[in-house]
mmCIF file of C-alpha atoms in Angstrom:
data_model
loop_
_atom_site.group_PDB
_atom_site.id
_atom_site.type_symbol
_atom_site.label_atom_id
_atom_site.label_comp_id
_atom_site.label_asym_id
_atom_site.label_seq_id
_atom_site.Cartn_x
_atom_site.Cartn_y
_atom_site.Cartn_z
ATOM 1 C CA MET A 165 -210.959 63.441 18.836
ATOM 2 C CA SER A 166 -207.200 63.433 17.827
ATOM 3 C CA ALA A 167 -205.085 60.390 18.320
ATOM 4 C CA PRO A 168 -202.729 60.413 21.358
ATOM 5 C CA PRO A 169 -199.101 61.132 20.640
ATOM 6 C CA VAL A 170 -196.955 58.182 19.464
ATOM 7 C CA ARG A 171 -194.956 56.532 22.220
ATOM 8 C CA PHE A 172 -191.326 55.800 21.174
ATOM 9 C CA ALA A 173 -189.398 54.815 24.291
ATOM 10 C CA THR A 174 -185.632 54.791 23.919
ATOM 11 C CA PHE A 175 -182.744 53.962 26.265
ATOM 12 C CA CYS A 176 -179.246 55.190 26.835
ATOM 13 C CA HIS A 177 -176.510 54.093 29.248
ATOM 14 C CA ILE A 178 -175.525 57.754 29.124
ATOM 15 C CA SER A 179 -172.785 57.884 31.759
ATOM 16 C CA GLU A 180 -170.800 55.212 29.993
ATOM 17 C CA LEU A 181 -170.518 57.596 27.043
ATOM 18 C CA GLY A 182 -168.985 60.259 29.251
ATOM 19 C CA VAL A 183 -169.127 63.995 28.334
ATOM 20 C CA PRO A 184 -170.001 63.213 24.636
ATOM 21 C CA GLY A 185 -173.150 61.500 25.736
ATOM 22 C CA TYR A 186 -174.311 64.556 27.660
ATOM 23 C CA ARG A 187 -173.671 66.756 24.704
ATOM 24 C CA GLU A 188 -176.185 64.619 22.773
ATOM 25 C CA LEU A 189 -178.711 64.544 25.494
ATOM 26 C CA HIS A 190 -181.029 67.254 24.124
ATOM 27 C CA ARG A 191 -181.124 65.530 20.785
ATOM 28 C CA MET A 192 -182.042 62.163 22.396
ATOM 29 C CA VAL A 193 -184.798 63.805 24.375
ATOM 30 C CA ALA A 194 -186.135 65.462 21.208
ATOM 31 C CA ALA A 195 -186.213 62.096 19.336
ATOM 32 C CA SER A 196 -187.846 60.128 22.176
ATOM 33 C CA ARG A 197 -191.120 59.759 24.064
ATOM 34 C CA PRO A 198 -189.750 59.110 26.623
ATOM 35 C CA LEU A 199 -186.025 58.788 26.962
ATOM 36 C CA THR A 200 -184.896 56.375 29.665
ATOM 37 C CA LEU A 201 -181.419 56.985 31.167
ATOM 38 C CA TRP A 202 -179.492 54.483 33.212
ATOM 39 C CA ALA A 203 -177.991 56.103 36.354
ATOM 40 C CA PRO A 204 -177.380 59.615 34.967
ATOM 41 C CA SER A 205 -174.733 61.843 36.370
ATOM 42 C CA SER A 206 -175.880 65.152 37.730
ATOM 43 C CA ALA A 207 -172.296 66.307 37.702
ATOM 44 C CA LEU A 208 -171.932 65.938 33.887
ATOM 45 C CA LEU A 209 -175.137 67.999 33.417
ATOM 46 C CA ASN A 210 -172.883 70.973 34.217
ATOM 47 C CA ASP A 211 -170.651 70.432 31.191
ATOM 48 C CA PRO A 212 -170.639 73.701 29.213
ATOM 49 C CA GLU A 213 -171.716 71.893 26.024
ATOM 50 C CA CYS A 214 -174.592 69.992 27.692
ATOM 51 C CA ARG A 215 -177.645 71.884 26.509
ATOM 52 C CA ILE A 216 -179.966 70.541 29.229
ATOM 53 C CA GLY A 217 -178.966 72.093 32.543
ATOM 54 C CA PRO A 218 -179.757 70.593 36.027
ATOM 55 C CA GLU A 219 -183.055 72.516 36.520
ATOM 56 C CA GLN A 220 -184.371 71.670 33.090
ATOM 57 C CA PHE A 221 -183.296 68.112 33.451
ATOM 58 C CA VAL A 222 -185.390 67.752 36.629
ATOM 59 C CA LYS A 223 -188.312 69.363 34.832
ATOM 60 C CA HIS A 224 -188.104 66.872 31.994
ATOM 61 C CA VAL A 225 -188.203 64.057 34.618
ATOM 62 C CA GLU A 226 -191.145 65.590 36.354
ATOM 63 C CA ASP A 227 -193.018 65.940 33.086
ATOM 64 C CA GLY A 228 -192.180 62.328 32.003
ATOM 65 C CA HIS A 229 -189.983 63.210 28.985
ATOM 66 C CA ILE A 230 -187.044 61.615 30.740
ATOM 67 C CA ARG A 231 -187.203 58.410 32.785
ATOM 68 C CA ILE A 232 -184.545 57.175 35.061
ATOM 69 C CA VAL A 233 -183.631 53.610 35.946
ATOM 70 C CA ALA A 234 -180.814 52.821 38.359
ATOM 71 C CA ARG A 235 -179.833 50.714 41.220
ATOM 72 C CA ARG A 236 -181.586 51.706 44.402
ATOM 73 C CA LYS A 237 -178.239 52.623 46.053
ATOM 74 C CA TRP A 238 -177.516 55.081 43.254
ATOM 75 C CA LEU A 239 -180.902 56.703 43.806
ATOM 76 C CA ILE A 240 -180.962 57.034 47.530
ATOM 77 C CA ASP A 241 -177.435 56.732 49.009
ATOM 78 C CA ARG A 242 -175.708 60.149 48.968
ATOM 79 C CA GLU A 243 -172.720 58.876 50.995
ATOM 80 C CA ALA A 244 -172.072 56.011 48.559
ATOM 81 C CA ARG A 245 -172.262 58.486 45.627
ATOM 82 C CA ASP A 246 -169.954 60.962 47.201
ATOM 83 C CA THR A 247 -167.273 58.331 48.031
ATOM 84 C CA HIS A 248 -167.501 56.627 44.608
ATOM 85 C CA PRO A 249 -164.210 56.388 42.695
ATOM 86 C CA TRP A 250 -165.773 57.983 39.673
ATOM 87 C CA ALA A 251 -166.069 61.796 40.037
ATOM 88 C CA GLY A 252 -169.238 61.899 37.922
ATOM 89 C CA ALA A 253 -171.110 59.999 40.712
ATOM 90 C CA ARG A 254 -171.124 63.028 43.056
ATOM 91 C CA TRP A 255 -174.477 63.813 44.564
ATOM 92 C CA ASP A 256 -176.263 67.090 43.727
ATOM 93 C CA PRO A 257 -179.050 67.776 46.152
ATOM 94 C CA ALA A 258 -180.983 69.884 43.674
ATOM 95 C CA VAL A 259 -180.948 67.113 41.096
ATOM 96 C CA ASP A 260 -180.530 63.774 42.918
ATOM 97 C CA GLY A 261 -182.643 64.843 45.811
ATOM 98 C CA ALA A 262 -185.486 65.747 43.438
ATOM 99 C CA ILE A 263 -185.077 62.524 41.545
ATOM 100 C CA ARG A 264 -185.214 60.522 44.814
ATOM 101 C CA ASP A 265 -188.417 62.434 45.723
ATOM 102 C CA ILE A 266 -190.069 61.529 42.357
ATOM 103 C CA MET A 267 -189.104 57.941 42.817
ATOM 104 C CA GLU A 268 -190.846 57.787 46.193
ATOM 105 C CA GLU A 269 -193.835 59.664 44.795
ATOM 106 C CA ASP A 270 -194.235 57.093 41.994
ATOM 107 C CA LEU A 271 -193.989 53.982 44.131
ATOM 108 C CA GLY A 272 -197.766 53.769 44.314
ATOM 109 C CA ILE A 273 -198.104 53.510 40.519
ATOM 110 C CA ALA A 274 -198.771 49.753 39.851
ATOM 111 C CA ASP A 275 -197.747 49.906 36.195
ATOM 112 C CA ARG A 276 -193.909 50.057 36.379
ATOM 113 C CA SER A 277 -193.607 51.455 32.864
ATOM 114 C CA LEU A 278 -195.477 54.529 33.985
ATOM 115 C CA ARG A 279 -193.075 55.379 36.769
ATOM 116 C CA ARG A 280 -190.799 58.305 36.037
ATOM 117 C CA VAL A 281 -187.990 56.992 38.289
ATOM 118 C CA VAL A 282 -187.507 53.274 38.842
ATOM 119 C CA ALA A 283 -185.159 51.407 41.251
ATOM 120 C CA ALA A 284 -183.735 48.403 39.364
ATOM 121 C CA GLU A 285 -183.106 45.006 40.839
ATOM 122 C CA ASP A 286 -179.711 44.184 42.358
ATOM 123 C CA GLU A 287 -177.255 43.166 39.751
ATOM 124 C CA GLN A 288 -176.767 39.426 38.969
ATOM 125 C CA GLY A 289 -174.013 39.839 36.308
ATOM 126 C CA TRP A 290 -171.084 38.423 38.264
ATOM 127 C CA GLN A 291 -172.997 35.236 39.225
ATOM 128 C CA PHE A 292 -174.129 34.767 35.576
ATOM 129 C CA ALA A 293 -170.692 35.365 34.168
ATOM 130 C CA GLU A 294 -168.942 32.952 36.581
ATOM 131 C CA GLU A 295 -171.449 30.158 35.847
ATOM 132 C CA ALA A 296 -171.222 30.798 32.040
ATOM 133 C CA VAL A 297 -167.434 30.645 31.903
ATOM 134 C CA GLU A 298 -167.408 27.489 34.007
ATOM 135 C CA GLN A 299 -169.839 25.657 31.766
ATOM 136 C CA ASP A 300 -168.454 26.585 28.361
ATOM 137 C CA PRO A 301 -164.634 26.395 28.160
ATOM 138 C CA GLU A 302 -164.637 26.532 24.327
ATOM 139 C CA GLY A 303 -166.692 29.766 24.378
ATOM 140 C CA THR A 304 -164.438 31.242 26.968
ATOM 141 C CA ARG A 305 -161.377 30.553 24.807
ATOM 142 C CA ALA A 306 -163.005 32.314 21.918
ATOM 143 C CA TRP A 307 -163.433 35.481 24.021
ATOM 144 C CA GLU A 308 -159.861 35.182 25.322
ATOM 145 C CA ALA A 309 -158.618 35.080 21.776
ATOM 146 C CA LEU A 310 -160.621 38.220 20.971
ATOM 147 C CA LEU A 311 -159.193 39.951 24.005
ATOM 148 C CA ALA A 312 -155.659 39.174 22.958
ATOM 149 C CA SER A 313 -156.239 40.470 19.390
ATOM 150 C CA ASP A 314 -156.079 43.952 17.818
ATOM 151 C CA GLU A 315 -159.791 43.587 17.176
ATOM 152 C CA ALA A 316 -160.671 43.976 20.851
ATOM 153 C CA GLU A 317 -160.693 47.776 20.864
ATOM 154 C CA ARG A 318 -162.887 47.839 17.775
ATOM 155 C CA VAL A 319 -165.451 45.478 19.155
ATOM 156 C CA ILE A 320 -165.613 45.894 22.930
ATOM 157 C CA PRO A 321 -166.758 49.301 24.270
ATOM 158 C CA PRO A 322 -163.931 51.174 25.979
ATOM 159 C CA GLY A 323 -165.549 51.196 29.424
ATOM 160 C CA THR A 324 -166.239 47.491 29.328
ATOM 161 C CA LEU A 325 -162.672 46.684 28.054
ATOM 162 C CA GLU A 326 -161.020 48.962 30.652
ATOM 163 C CA THR A 327 -163.080 47.292 33.376
ATOM 164 C CA ALA A 328 -162.185 43.852 32.158
ATOM 165 C CA ARG A 329 -158.481 44.524 32.069
ATOM 166 C CA ARG A 330 -158.582 46.221 35.466
ATOM 167 C CA HIS A 331 -160.578 43.431 37.088
ATOM 168 C CA GLY A 332 -158.845 40.558 35.346
ATOM 169 C CA GLY A 333 -155.297 41.808 35.331
ATOM 170 C CA ASP A 334 -153.153 39.289 33.547
ATOM 171 C CA ASP A 335 -155.749 36.531 33.858
ATOM 172 C CA PRO A 336 -157.645 36.171 30.503
ATOM 173 C CA ARG A 337 -160.347 34.132 32.193
ATOM 174 C CA ARG A 338 -161.123 36.850 34.752
ATOM 175 C CA GLN A 339 -161.275 39.348 31.932
ATOM 176 C CA VAL A 340 -163.875 37.288 30.148
ATOM 177 C CA VAL A 341 -165.931 37.092 33.339
ATOM 178 C CA ALA A 342 -165.892 40.911 33.555
ATOM 179 C CA ILE A 343 -166.932 41.326 29.967
ATOM 180 C CA LEU A 344 -169.871 38.862 30.345
ATOM 181 C CA ARG A 345 -170.943 40.513 33.609
ATOM 182 C CA ASP A 346 -170.977 43.925 31.874
ATOM 183 C CA ALA A 347 -172.878 42.534 28.869
ATOM 184 C CA PHE A 348 -175.484 40.903 31.026
ATOM 185 C CA ASN A 349 -175.949 43.926 33.258
ATOM 186 C CA HIS A 350 -176.305 46.254 30.293
ATOM 187 C CA GLY A 351 -178.774 44.024 28.606
ATOM 188 C CA ASN A 352 -180.790 43.719 31.795
ATOM 189 C CA ALA A 353 -180.737 47.472 32.137
ATOM 190 C CA VAL A 354 -182.335 47.847 28.654
ATOM 191 C CA ARG A 355 -184.996 45.224 29.633
ATOM 192 C CA GLU A 356 -185.809 47.030 32.904
ATOM 193 C CA SER A 357 -186.061 50.400 31.066
ATOM 194 C CA ASP A 358 -189.206 49.122 29.082
ATOM 195 C CA ALA A 359 -187.704 50.860 26.048
ATOM 196 C CA GLU A 360 -188.099 49.810 22.445
ATOM 197 C CA ILE A 361 -184.577 50.705 21.267
ATOM 198 C CA PRO A 362 -181.321 51.712 22.825
ATOM 199 C CA PHE A 363 -179.150 54.638 21.538
ATOM 200 C CA LEU A 364 -175.830 52.983 20.501
ATOM 201 C CA MET A 365 -173.857 55.991 19.367
ATOM 202 C CA ARG A 366 -170.406 54.345 19.186
ATOM 203 C CA ARG A 367 -169.473 51.837 16.486
ATOM 204 C CA THR A 368 -167.961 49.605 19.200
ATOM 205 C CA ASP A 369 -171.250 49.492 21.068
ATOM 206 C CA ARG A 370 -173.059 48.311 17.967
ATOM 207 C CA ALA A 371 -170.324 45.815 17.182
ATOM 208 C CA PHE A 372 -170.435 44.488 20.674
ATOM 209 C CA VAL A 373 -174.199 44.135 20.633
ATOM 210 C CA HIS A 374 -173.732 42.061 17.415
ATOM 211 C CA ARG A 375 -171.307 39.784 19.230
ATOM 212 C CA ILE A 376 -173.445 39.201 22.370
ATOM 213 C CA ALA A 377 -176.925 39.353 20.810
ATOM 214 C CA ALA A 378 -177.222 35.609 21.108
ATOM 215 C CA MET A 379 -176.621 35.666 24.865
ATOM 216 C CA PRO A 380 -179.167 33.285 26.461
ATOM 217 C CA ASP A 381 -181.135 33.930 29.615
ATOM 218 C CA PRO A 382 -179.120 32.585 32.558
ATOM 219 C CA ALA A 383 -182.309 31.191 34.020
ATOM 220 C CA LEU A 384 -182.405 28.754 31.074
ATOM 221 C CA THR A 385 -178.733 28.099 30.505
ATOM 222 C CA ALA A 386 -175.335 29.520 31.301
ATOM 223 C CA ARG A 387 -173.761 28.849 27.970
ATOM 224 C CA VAL A 388 -171.131 31.506 27.085
ATOM 225 C CA PRO A 389 -172.014 33.542 23.956
ATOM 226 C CA ARG A 390 -169.163 32.990 21.587
ATOM 227 C CA PRO A 391 -167.721 36.134 20.018
ATOM 228 C CA THR A 392 -169.110 35.557 16.515
ATOM 229 C CA PRO A 393 -171.368 37.798 14.435
ATOM 230 C CA SER A 394 -175.019 37.694 15.339
ATOM 231 C CA THR A 395 -177.704 36.099 13.231
ATOM 232 C CA GLU A 396 -180.190 38.017 11.113
ATOM 233 C CA ASP A 397 -182.754 37.621 13.856
ATOM 234 C CA THR A 398 -180.622 39.433 16.386
ATOM 235 C CA ALA A 399 -179.554 42.227 14.028
ATOM 236 C CA ALA A 400 -182.787 44.298 14.219
ATOM 237 C CA PRO A 401 -182.005 46.144 17.427
ATOM 238 C CA VAL A 402 -178.666 47.227 16.075
ATOM 239 C CA ASP A 403 -180.193 48.297 12.775
ATOM 240 C CA LEU A 404 -182.773 50.399 14.720
ATOM 241 C CA ALA A 405 -179.953 51.848 16.726
ATOM 242 C CA GLU A 406 -178.208 52.741 13.484
ATOM 243 C CA VAL A 407 -181.304 54.711 12.422
ATOM 244 C CA THR A 408 -181.483 56.652 15.626
ATOM 245 C CA GLY A 409 -177.674 57.364 15.347
ATOM 246 C CA GLN A 410 -178.369 58.874 11.879
ATOM 247 C CA LEU A 411 -181.254 60.882 13.284
ATOM 248 C CA LEU A 412 -179.036 62.467 15.927
ATOM 249 C CA ASP A 413 -176.609 63.443 13.108
ATOM 250 C CA VAL A 414 -179.487 65.060 11.118
ATOM 251 C CA LEU A 415 -180.779 66.934 14.220
ATOM 252 C CA ARG A 416 -177.241 68.186 14.836
ATOM 253 C CA SER A 417 -176.933 69.442 11.259
ATOM 254 C CA ILE A 418 -180.239 71.375 11.203
ATOM 255 C CA GLU A 419 -179.754 73.056 14.596
ATOM 256 C CA THR A 420 -179.416 76.842 14.855
ATOM 257 C CA ARG A 421 -178.706 79.283 17.619
ATOM 258 C CA ARG A 422 -182.548 79.411 18.054
ATOM 259 C CA THR A 423 -182.890 75.710 18.787
ATOM 260 C CA ASP A 424 -184.465 75.400 22.221
ATOM 261 C CA VAL A 425 -185.308 71.798 23.159
ATOM 262 C CA GLY A 426 -186.819 72.989 26.427
ATOM 263 C CA LYS A 427 -189.524 74.784 24.463
ATOM 264 C CA PHE A 428 -189.746 72.093 21.766
ATOM 265 C CA VAL A 429 -190.325 69.043 23.905
ATOM 266 C CA GLY A 430 -193.958 68.326 24.650
ATOM 267 C CA THR A 431 -195.219 70.339 21.683
ATOM 268 C CA PRO A 432 -196.985 69.096 18.507
ATOM 269 C CA GLY A 433 -193.645 69.480 16.736
ATOM 270 C CA HIS A 434 -192.033 67.094 19.146
ATOM 271 C CA ALA A 435 -194.870 64.650 18.746
ATOM 272 C CA ALA A 436 -194.430 64.841 14.936
ATOM 273 C CA LEU A 437 -190.704 64.181 15.109
ATOM 274 C CA VAL A 438 -191.227 61.163 17.460
ATOM 275 C CA ALA A 439 -193.991 59.819 15.112
ATOM 276 C CA TRP A 440 -191.745 60.211 12.074
ATOM 277 C CA VAL A 441 -188.782 58.335 13.492
ATOM 278 C CA ALA A 442 -191.022 55.739 14.979
ATOM 279 C CA ALA A 443 -192.547 55.094 11.514
ATOM 280 C CA VAL A 444 -189.045 54.646 9.983
ATOM 281 C CA CYS A 445 -188.114 52.137 12.711
ATOM 282 C CA GLU A 446 -191.476 50.329 12.359
ATOM 283 C CA ARG A 447 -190.739 49.880 8.603
ATOM 284 C CA ILE A 448 -187.439 48.183 9.470
ATOM 285 C CA ARG A 449 -189.189 45.978 11.998
ATOM 286 C CA SER A 450 -192.131 44.925 9.799
ATOM 287 C CA ASP A 451 -190.624 44.968 6.328
ATOM 288 C CA GLY A 452 -187.160 43.661 7.224
ATOM 289 C CA VAL A 453 -185.484 46.674 5.708
ATOM 290 C CA GLY A 454 -181.815 46.753 6.764
ATOM 291 C CA ALA A 455 -180.223 49.927 8.174
ATOM 292 C CA ALA A 456 -177.792 49.812 5.331
ATOM 293 C CA ASN A 457 -180.708 50.588 2.963
ATOM 294 C CA VAL A 458 -182.085 53.506 5.187
ATOM 295 C CA ASP A 459 -180.708 56.997 4.845
ATOM 296 C CA VAL A 460 -182.502 59.214 7.364
ATOM 297 C CA ALA A 461 -181.380 62.477 5.792
ATOM 298 C CA ARG A 462 -182.471 61.354 2.330
ATOM 299 C CA GLU A 463 -185.886 60.223 3.580
ATOM 300 C CA LEU A 464 -186.506 63.440 5.339
ATOM 301 C CA ALA A 465 -185.505 65.441 2.312
ATOM 302 C CA ALA A 466 -187.833 63.411 0.132
ATOM 303 C CA GLN A 467 -190.748 64.226 2.448
ATOM 304 C CA LEU A 468 -189.890 67.928 2.625
ATOM 305 C CA ALA A 469 -189.611 68.128 -1.111
ATOM 306 C CA GLN A 470 -193.336 67.073 -1.386
ATOM 307 C CA GLY A 471 -194.432 70.240 0.537
ATOM 308 C CA GLY A 472 -195.165 73.616 -0.930
ATOM 309 C CA PHE A 473 -196.615 77.066 -0.375
ATOM 310 C CA PRO A 474 -200.176 76.985 -1.606
ATOM 311 C CA GLY A 475 -201.517 80.407 -2.596
ATOM 312 C CA LEU A 476 -202.413 82.574 -5.593
ATOM 313 C CA ARG A 477 -199.586 84.944 -6.597
ATOM 314 C CA LEU A 478 -200.204 88.364 -8.206
ATOM 315 C CA SER A 479 -198.230 87.308 -11.292
ATOM 316 C CA GLU A 480 -200.840 84.683 -11.950
ATOM 317 C CA LEU A 481 -203.674 87.239 -11.988
ATOM 318 C CA GLY A 482 -202.439 89.278 -14.990
ATOM 319 C CA ARG A 483 -199.338 91.369 -15.467
ATOM 320 C CA ARG A 484 -201.270 94.451 -16.677
ATOM 321 C CA TRP A 485 -203.381 94.847 -13.534
ATOM 322 C CA THR A 486 -202.448 97.169 -10.718
ATOM 323 C CA ALA A 487 -202.021 95.735 -7.202
ATOM 324 C CA GLY A 488 -205.441 97.065 -6.213
ATOM 325 C CA GLU A 489 -207.235 95.540 -9.189
ATOM 326 C CA SER A 490 -205.526 92.225 -8.669
ATOM 327 C CA LEU A 491 -206.736 92.149 -5.059
ATOM 328 C CA ALA A 492 -210.208 92.953 -6.112
ATOM 329 C CA ALA A 493 -210.263 90.267 -8.713
ATOM 330 C CA ALA A 494 -208.748 87.719 -6.381
ATOM 331 C CA VAL A 495 -211.168 88.362 -3.521
ATOM 332 C CA GLY A 496 -214.158 89.053 -5.729
ATOM 333 C CA THR A 497 -215.613 91.919 -3.678
ATOM 334 C CA LEU A 498 -216.577 95.478 -4.706
ATOM 335 C CA ASP A 499 -216.128 96.668 -1.125
ATOM 336 C CA LEU A 500 -212.472 95.898 -1.161
ATOM 337 C CA TRP A 501 -212.017 97.759 -4.443
ATOM 338 C CA VAL A 502 -213.765 100.805 -3.014
ATOM 339 C CA THR A 503 -211.431 100.736 -0.077
ATOM 340 C CA VAL A 504 -208.191 100.382 -1.896
ATOM 341 C CA GLY A 505 -209.198 102.083 -5.140
ATOM 342 C CA PRO A 506 -207.872 105.528 -4.220
ATOM 343 C CA PHE A 507 -204.546 104.031 -3.316
ATOM 344 C CA ALA A 508 -204.417 101.967 -6.557
ATOM 345 C CA THR A 509 -204.928 105.012 -8.698
ATOM 346 C CA GLY A 510 -201.824 106.549 -7.270
ATOM 347 C CA SER A 511 -199.898 103.415 -8.300
ATOM 348 C CA PRO A 512 -198.873 102.466 -4.766
ATOM 349 C CA GLY A 513 -196.264 99.884 -4.115
ATOM 350 C CA VAL A 514 -197.086 96.412 -2.845
ATOM 351 C CA ASN A 515 -195.919 97.440 0.627
ATOM 352 C CA ASP A 516 -198.464 100.200 0.717
ATOM 353 C CA VAL A 517 -201.315 97.799 -0.024
ATOM 354 C CA LEU A 518 -200.009 95.380 2.565
ATOM 355 C CA GLY A 519 -199.883 98.074 5.166
ATOM 356 C CA LEU A 520 -203.379 99.217 4.399
ATOM 357 C CA LEU A 521 -204.903 95.665 4.553
ATOM 358 C CA THR A 522 -203.052 94.730 7.650
ATOM 359 C CA ALA A 523 -204.128 97.937 9.491
ATOM 360 C CA ALA A 524 -207.723 98.147 8.147
ATOM 361 C CA PHE A 525 -208.874 94.537 8.336
ATOM 362 C CA PRO A 526 -208.404 91.957 11.115
ATOM 363 C CA ALA A 527 -208.092 89.373 8.382
ATOM 364 C CA GLY A 528 -205.799 91.523 6.320
ATOM 365 C CA ARG A 529 -202.772 89.274 6.578
ATOM 366 C CA GLY A 530 -204.969 86.292 5.614
ATOM 367 C CA LEU A 531 -206.128 88.128 2.462
ATOM 368 C CA CYS A 532 -202.624 89.055 1.460
ATOM 369 C CA ARG A 533 -201.482 85.515 2.010
ATOM 370 C CA ARG A 534 -204.360 84.207 -0.056
ATOM 371 C CA VAL A 535 -203.319 86.237 -3.185
ATOM 372 C CA GLY A 536 -199.622 85.587 -2.606
ATOM 373 C CA LEU A 537 -198.429 88.930 -1.317
ATOM 374 C CA ILE A 538 -197.441 87.127 1.891
ATOM 375 C CA PRO A 539 -196.044 83.626 1.402
ATOM 376 C CA GLY A 540 -198.498 80.953 2.413
ATOM 377 C CA HIS A 541 -197.726 78.428 5.139
ATOM 378 C CA PHE A 542 -195.529 75.543 4.177
ATOM 379 C CA ASP A 543 -197.757 72.481 3.936
ATOM 380 C CA GLY A 544 -194.993 69.847 4.260
ATOM 381 C CA GLU A 545 -193.308 68.321 7.362
ATOM 382 C CA GLN A 546 -193.005 71.056 9.960
ATOM 383 C CA TRP A 547 -191.036 69.528 12.810
ATOM 384 C CA PRO A 548 -187.507 70.138 11.316
ATOM 385 C CA PHE A 549 -188.208 73.871 11.249
ATOM 386 C CA LEU A 550 -189.816 73.958 14.680
ATOM 387 C CA TYR A 551 -186.860 71.997 16.144
ATOM 388 C CA ALA A 552 -184.360 74.366 14.409
ATOM 389 C CA GLY A 553 -186.257 77.442 15.663
ATOM 390 C CA ARG A 554 -186.713 78.986 12.274
ATOM 391 C CA PRO A 555 -189.782 79.382 10.093
ATOM 392 C CA ALA A 556 -190.448 77.339 6.978
ATOM 393 C CA THR A 557 -190.120 79.968 4.183
ATOM 394 C CA ARG A 558 -189.415 79.951 0.461
ATOM 395 C CA ARG A 559 -185.797 80.501 1.342
ATOM 396 C CA SER A 560 -185.306 78.226 4.345
ATOM 397 C CA VAL A 561 -187.006 75.108 2.830
ATOM 398 C CA PRO A 562 -184.547 74.888 -0.150
ATOM 399 C CA ALA A 563 -181.663 75.639 2.096
ATOM 400 C CA LEU A 564 -182.624 72.758 4.440
ATOM 401 C CA LEU A 565 -183.125 70.432 1.424
ATOM 402 C CA GLU A 566 -179.636 71.235 0.224
ATOM 403 C CA GLN A 567 -178.247 70.585 3.756
ATOM 404 C CA LEU A 568 -179.952 67.163 3.929
ATOM 405 C CA GLU A 569 -178.911 66.135 0.377
ATOM 406 C CA GLN A 570 -175.258 67.005 1.232
ATOM 407 C CA ARG A 571 -175.464 64.767 4.306
ATOM 408 C CA SER A 572 -176.863 61.823 2.300
ATOM 409 C CA GLU A 573 -174.134 61.929 -0.298
#
């Protein structure tokens, strides 16, 4: 009995990334099992460069490849969505109605992590942030100083910074409250997603997580997290996010016009990709390997380089033999020689022998592959080629290796 596919649950606050996040959606789905999205926008699925359309998106949710977590109001209240100030919130009955139906269907599943659509608890971020700022004036001043510096735009995600300045106006304290509210709500969303790692595609997101990683549970204390770099203990999630960010870059580089994530997801190739990236992340967790020492492109190239095309080539059987004689020697049967002998005496080309074998024997292609007339199957990592939509051949394998090596330079 084969082992069940590896689970590698990821999370993305996709709508905060805007259109660029939806252009990466198909890659995130391919690298996850499952991908959990926070309050996705059905409107942005219609972006021309989003390679997962509305219908396929719903199918991925139905099949469990995509999970959705959002506030209940987002999931059920069409009027609230249609009157929301953000245009991306608009309700699409074909998508959002189907998602609402899936949520209601899964309510009877006791294990929350197995539900495909989950209604999150009401937000508590404002309350936490108000208490935190009240109890730690020193920490609040540190955040105010950061907001007033040129570093703010490099450390605080653009959506969070824009919300803070809109909410706080000219009041630095109110801006800090908005930042801490956003930080708490985002962190709580990750926890509610039951995911192992978030996709943090922007450098500001990773820098921000470093800054707030020490944020305590408000149930224990309301101490404000000072805007200082995180400790080594809190760096692991960011390192893992760095690896998944690299993986998305690699997937982008190996894609072809034949890449079809709709056909790829749920296949053994998808399971192999997920297992591969999960193993890289597990090495970081268990061995303490920092993301700075991990190059996803180089690691994949090293594994591909170990593969080959096993098979016996005609050149290895003796240069003086005809094609027919070489086949007879390789297979070791008189019957085959009797069959192809007349063709061999006329000095046929290799293609003639190939055509004869393929037409005359059900296993003809297998025989030809065995002696090297047809390239053998590549015995290395297959998922990169399955994802790309192209076969692993003696030409495509070196080309992919060169691509990966160029990325890692």
